[in-house]
XYZ file of C-alpha atoms in Angstrom:
356
model
C 112.941 71.361 149.713
C 115.235 71.790 152.668
C 117.233 69.585 154.888
C 116.509 70.074 158.288
C 117.180 68.561 161.749
C 114.540 68.158 164.424
C 115.043 67.340 167.937
C 112.198 66.092 169.848
C 110.704 68.618 172.099
C 110.798 70.929 169.426
C 107.341 72.228 167.624
C 106.705 70.287 164.698
C 104.526 72.775 163.382
C 107.415 74.953 162.559
C 108.490 72.394 160.048
C 105.102 71.984 158.003
C 105.089 69.186 155.659
C 108.355 67.641 156.743
C 109.074 63.897 156.128
C 112.063 61.689 157.124
C 115.038 61.492 155.028
C 116.748 58.718 156.495
C 115.857 55.513 158.301
C 115.627 55.909 162.286
C 116.392 53.010 164.099
C 116.283 52.960 168.206
C 118.166 49.892 169.161
C 118.242 50.869 172.656
C 114.332 50.046 173.253
C 113.254 46.437 173.418
C 111.741 45.678 170.546
C 113.583 48.034 168.758
C 111.906 50.603 166.630
C 112.934 51.456 162.911
C 111.162 54.295 161.451
C 111.714 54.579 157.600
C 112.544 57.326 155.279
C 109.489 59.342 153.972
C 107.168 59.185 157.281
C 105.791 62.034 157.893
C 107.354 64.046 160.910
C 104.253 64.037 162.711
C 103.561 60.278 162.529
C 107.330 59.677 163.280
C 106.738 61.356 166.667
C 103.812 59.415 167.530
C 105.814 56.088 167.028
C 108.231 56.948 169.515
C 108.154 55.065 172.737
C 107.255 56.871 176.101
C 110.329 58.323 177.900
C 112.663 58.195 174.894
C 114.968 61.661 174.874
C 117.292 62.922 173.114
C 116.220 61.726 169.433
C 116.898 63.729 166.155
C 115.239 63.159 163.075
C 117.036 64.243 159.755
C 114.162 65.456 157.741
C 112.960 67.534 154.506
C 110.842 70.298 154.344
C 108.946 71.226 150.972
C 108.847 74.533 149.253
C 105.542 75.978 148.513
C 105.310 74.344 144.822
C 106.924 70.921 145.891
C 104.937 67.752 145.376
C 105.347 64.627 147.518
C 107.081 61.770 145.972
C 103.918 59.659 146.152
C 101.937 62.385 144.640
C 104.721 63.281 141.979
C 105.371 59.525 140.994
C 101.656 59.198 140.493
C 101.141 62.144 138.377
C 104.259 61.177 136.216
C 102.836 57.626 135.593
C 99.261 59.049 134.746
C 101.048 61.328 131.934
C 103.560 59.217 130.670
C 101.734 55.888 129.980
C 99.052 55.040 127.493
C 96.096 52.427 126.685
C 96.250 49.012 127.821
C 98.313 49.831 131.126
C 97.033 49.700 134.784
C 98.791 51.424 137.476
C 99.431 50.023 141.075
C 100.495 52.245 143.897
C 102.843 54.229 145.067
C 104.259 51.713 147.220
C 107.250 53.294 148.696
C 107.225 56.031 146.135
C 107.042 54.166 143.126
C 104.338 53.263 140.795
C 104.429 49.903 139.066
C 103.154 49.610 135.662
C 100.971 46.329 134.627
C 99.517 45.278 131.447
C 95.734 45.311 131.182
C 95.723 42.392 129.254
C 97.411 40.118 126.204
C 98.935 42.078 123.880
C 102.260 43.474 122.790
C 104.142 46.017 124.649
C 105.234 49.339 122.687
C 107.937 51.605 124.151
C 109.250 54.769 122.665
C 112.643 54.176 124.057
C 113.971 57.849 122.642
C 111.095 59.563 124.817
C 112.233 57.336 127.809
C 115.818 58.406 127.202
C 114.365 62.245 127.343
C 112.369 62.074 130.327
C 115.062 60.145 132.386
C 117.711 63.043 131.181
C 115.727 65.654 133.051
C 116.189 63.935 136.180
C 112.593 64.711 137.419
C 111.515 61.133 136.729
C 112.720 57.505 136.611
C 111.367 55.231 134.014
C 112.232 51.860 133.554
C 110.075 49.161 131.383
C 110.587 45.796 129.493
C 111.795 45.839 125.906
C 109.473 47.207 123.116
C 107.980 44.256 121.077
C 107.725 42.228 124.132
C 104.484 39.489 124.204
C 102.645 40.697 127.726
C 100.126 38.789 129.498
C 97.405 40.386 131.735
C 98.832 41.513 134.807
C 102.463 41.355 133.979
C 104.614 44.316 135.415
C 106.007 46.063 132.212
C 107.779 48.935 133.787
C 108.129 51.256 136.916
C 107.975 55.130 137.558
C 109.371 56.861 140.157
C 110.083 60.408 141.485
C 113.775 60.686 142.155
C 113.148 62.500 145.398
C 110.949 62.522 148.542
C 109.756 66.330 147.249
C 109.794 67.331 143.740
C 109.428 70.902 142.327
C 106.358 71.053 140.128
C 107.859 72.763 137.562
C 110.433 69.903 137.719
C 107.546 67.191 136.929
C 106.178 69.389 134.147
C 109.482 69.587 132.492
C 109.640 65.622 132.523
C 106.079 65.275 130.984
C 106.611 67.859 128.395
C 109.293 65.031 127.110
C 106.645 62.822 126.187
C 104.100 65.077 124.383
C 104.164 63.279 121.356
C 102.647 60.161 122.981
C 102.623 57.663 125.699
C 106.185 56.008 126.727
C 104.571 52.627 126.864
C 101.364 51.035 125.812
C 100.110 47.635 125.380
C 98.422 46.899 121.853
C 96.113 43.951 121.954
C 96.541 41.057 119.087
C 93.335 41.816 116.923
C 94.346 40.182 113.552
C 93.090 36.676 113.500
C 92.968 35.604 109.711
C 96.241 34.508 108.108
C 97.342 32.996 104.723
C 100.311 31.580 103.385
C 101.518 31.099 99.548
C 104.245 28.919 98.934
C 106.401 28.436 95.593
C 107.487 25.787 94.100
C 110.770 25.495 95.885
C 109.015 24.430 98.695
C 108.124 20.618 98.601
C 104.454 19.623 99.361
C 105.629 17.540 102.797
C 107.924 20.653 103.962
C 104.791 22.710 103.552
C 102.834 20.575 105.709
C 105.606 20.660 108.317
C 105.599 24.619 108.040
C 101.817 24.472 108.393
C 101.866 22.730 111.231
C 104.182 24.960 112.903
C 102.523 28.097 111.808
C 99.378 26.678 113.129
C 100.568 26.178 116.562
C 102.412 29.460 116.782
C 99.343 31.413 115.420
C 97.073 29.709 117.930
C 99.096 31.288 120.829
C 97.734 34.723 119.874
C 94.049 33.562 118.874
C 94.653 33.726 114.900
C 94.492 30.809 112.579
C 95.646 30.009 108.984
C 92.570 30.452 106.474
C 94.291 29.264 103.863
C 97.675 27.518 102.714
C 98.164 27.287 98.913
C 101.064 25.757 97.121
C 102.024 27.354 93.520
C 102.303 25.220 90.484
C 104.729 27.906 88.975
C 106.497 30.840 90.196
C 105.265 33.184 87.559
C 104.488 36.727 88.347
C 101.338 36.821 86.896
C 100.045 33.958 88.801
C 101.438 35.110 92.343
C 100.074 38.427 91.347
C 96.479 36.465 90.813
C 97.078 34.790 94.542
C 97.978 37.899 96.563
C 94.975 39.509 95.301
C 92.583 36.362 95.958
C 94.087 35.711 99.472
C 93.209 39.682 100.247
C 89.805 39.557 98.684
C 89.419 36.571 101.171
C 89.954 38.402 104.030
C 93.687 37.679 104.978
C 94.968 40.418 107.496
C 98.659 38.811 106.910
C 100.045 36.903 104.226
C 103.150 34.733 104.467
C 104.970 33.943 101.636
C 107.484 30.956 101.204
C 110.041 30.207 98.377
C 110.863 33.852 97.394
C 114.764 34.681 97.099
C 115.317 38.105 98.491
C 118.551 38.308 96.871
C 117.226 37.667 93.525
C 116.920 41.442 91.682
C 113.820 40.086 89.743
C 112.358 37.771 92.262
C 108.660 36.728 91.215
C 107.289 37.125 94.640
C 108.667 40.615 94.924
C 108.004 41.566 91.291
C 104.011 40.504 91.681
C 103.577 42.952 94.825
C 102.932 45.988 92.690
C 100.478 44.085 90.653
C 98.524 43.302 93.784
C 98.782 46.890 95.022
C 101.508 46.226 97.502
C 104.589 48.181 98.217
C 107.960 46.419 99.404
C 108.991 48.232 102.825
C 112.556 46.456 103.202
C 114.531 43.386 101.815
C 116.388 41.898 104.246
C 116.314 42.417 107.974
C 118.954 43.162 110.669
C 118.365 40.018 112.682
C 119.698 36.889 112.944
C 118.429 34.312 112.344
C 116.282 36.368 109.588
C 118.450 38.379 107.356
C 116.754 36.843 104.304
C 113.398 38.073 105.227
C 111.415 40.611 103.387
C 108.491 42.576 104.425
C 105.703 44.618 102.270
C 102.123 45.994 102.517
C 99.230 46.083 100.429
C 96.919 48.808 102.413
C 97.299 47.764 105.844
C 97.907 44.043 105.288
C 101.529 42.845 105.758
C 103.577 40.244 103.344
C 106.234 38.605 105.087
C 108.868 36.916 103.006
C 110.031 33.973 104.702
C 113.322 31.636 104.597
C 113.642 28.487 105.639
C 114.701 29.584 109.385
C 111.146 31.304 109.497
C 109.207 28.042 108.514
C 109.607 25.544 110.539
C 109.683 26.311 114.114
C 113.256 27.861 115.053
C 113.474 31.380 116.379
C 113.752 34.004 114.098
C 112.677 37.222 113.010
C 109.309 36.066 112.424
C 109.120 35.312 116.085
C 110.032 39.345 116.677
C 107.666 40.761 113.817
C 104.598 38.366 113.674
C 103.483 40.018 117.270
C 103.500 43.259 115.556
C 101.480 42.351 112.618
C 98.944 40.473 114.787
C 98.537 43.585 116.928
C 98.304 45.706 113.778
C 101.051 47.848 114.584
C 103.017 49.316 111.637
C 106.189 47.807 110.313
C 108.022 50.243 108.553
C 111.614 51.450 107.575
C 112.283 52.969 110.850
C 111.290 49.785 113.062
C 113.000 47.293 110.592
C 116.305 49.586 111.132
C 115.811 49.736 114.821
C 115.221 45.977 115.625
C 118.960 45.601 114.688
C 119.571 46.719 118.315
C 119.073 43.161 120.185
C 118.668 41.505 117.132
C 120.600 38.432 117.648
C 117.392 36.351 118.845
C 119.383 33.597 120.408
C 120.299 35.928 123.216
C 117.700 38.591 123.644
C 114.175 36.913 122.236
C 113.634 35.352 125.672
C 113.071 39.018 126.871
C 110.509 39.477 124.285
C 107.938 36.525 125.120
C 106.039 35.320 128.269
C 108.160 33.640 130.799
C 105.721 30.719 130.823
C 105.600 30.017 127.158
C 107.169 26.828 126.449
C 109.312 26.880 123.258
C 109.995 24.077 120.792
C 113.781 23.743 121.804
C 116.430 24.689 118.627
C 116.962 20.968 118.663
C 113.500 19.855 118.072
C 113.102 22.414 115.521
C 116.105 21.179 113.578
C 114.967 17.422 113.622
C 111.563 18.271 112.348
C 112.583 20.931 109.415
C 113.539 19.788 106.207
C 116.957 20.279 104.697
C 117.849 23.474 103.755
C 118.287 22.707 100.194
C 114.388 22.435 99.749
C 113.374 25.270 101.839
């Protein structure tokens, strides 16, 4: 790509593929004429009013292997994004990324960094883990120059060979069960059940069973875990566990149900007393009081992953510490039009912490 100056009256054929690299405004004519950068030279000449003399255009002329910005942006977008995302554009050289449906936005932040560092692409997205609705803008992709060498485009695409930079995973899990220990009073459990049912309804899921144990004894808890799994629960919520207890019966009972503990505690506030385990592909969430009664917590952050059947592993549990102060960051992870119970309302509805 070369920058050249073209004077009206010269032969535009001498500059094949040239486009304006600066806006041109002719204020001496009425009405004034503005021709935007990126406009092909031949089109710009045609738009000049009759009798205008002495006009020059600042243009760029492509090399043999250069790709025009709109085509480069589209090629980048097609190569970088994955399922569940629709492309719009390019408009003024930019491709907008829209969610194709309701789901969980997954973003590979490290891959975006690698691609952006090539200098051959400008990629911006919403946060990983955002709940998105159909048509919502979740990102943009743009080539940073009016012409891009093909080799530069391929270099940027090569940085994302391991998988797409962004995709939307639909919510597919529908059957959720809740198991509560003796620390949870029946009245408190009814409050938690009501809050949880309302939360799950947003995602098209439901509580298939809420069970209250008579004793916090590992063998009985293991039996309950097995029965809930056999009943088809796709997510199991556990209330009444104490994550700081090395021999907590709810965690101890996991092994007997064929489950493995992934993480005690979460680098999230509220949510440090949370735990997560898996039996096959079924996640177990150990909930503390802040997760049970409707206040924004780690459950709001991780439940969408579970309902989209996205793996919640040790790497994810470490990564969520970035942005883990949910009071200031969770609003960026949910649809703008979702009405949330206020913190004050949640506190008024919640039982006292001593019984949660």
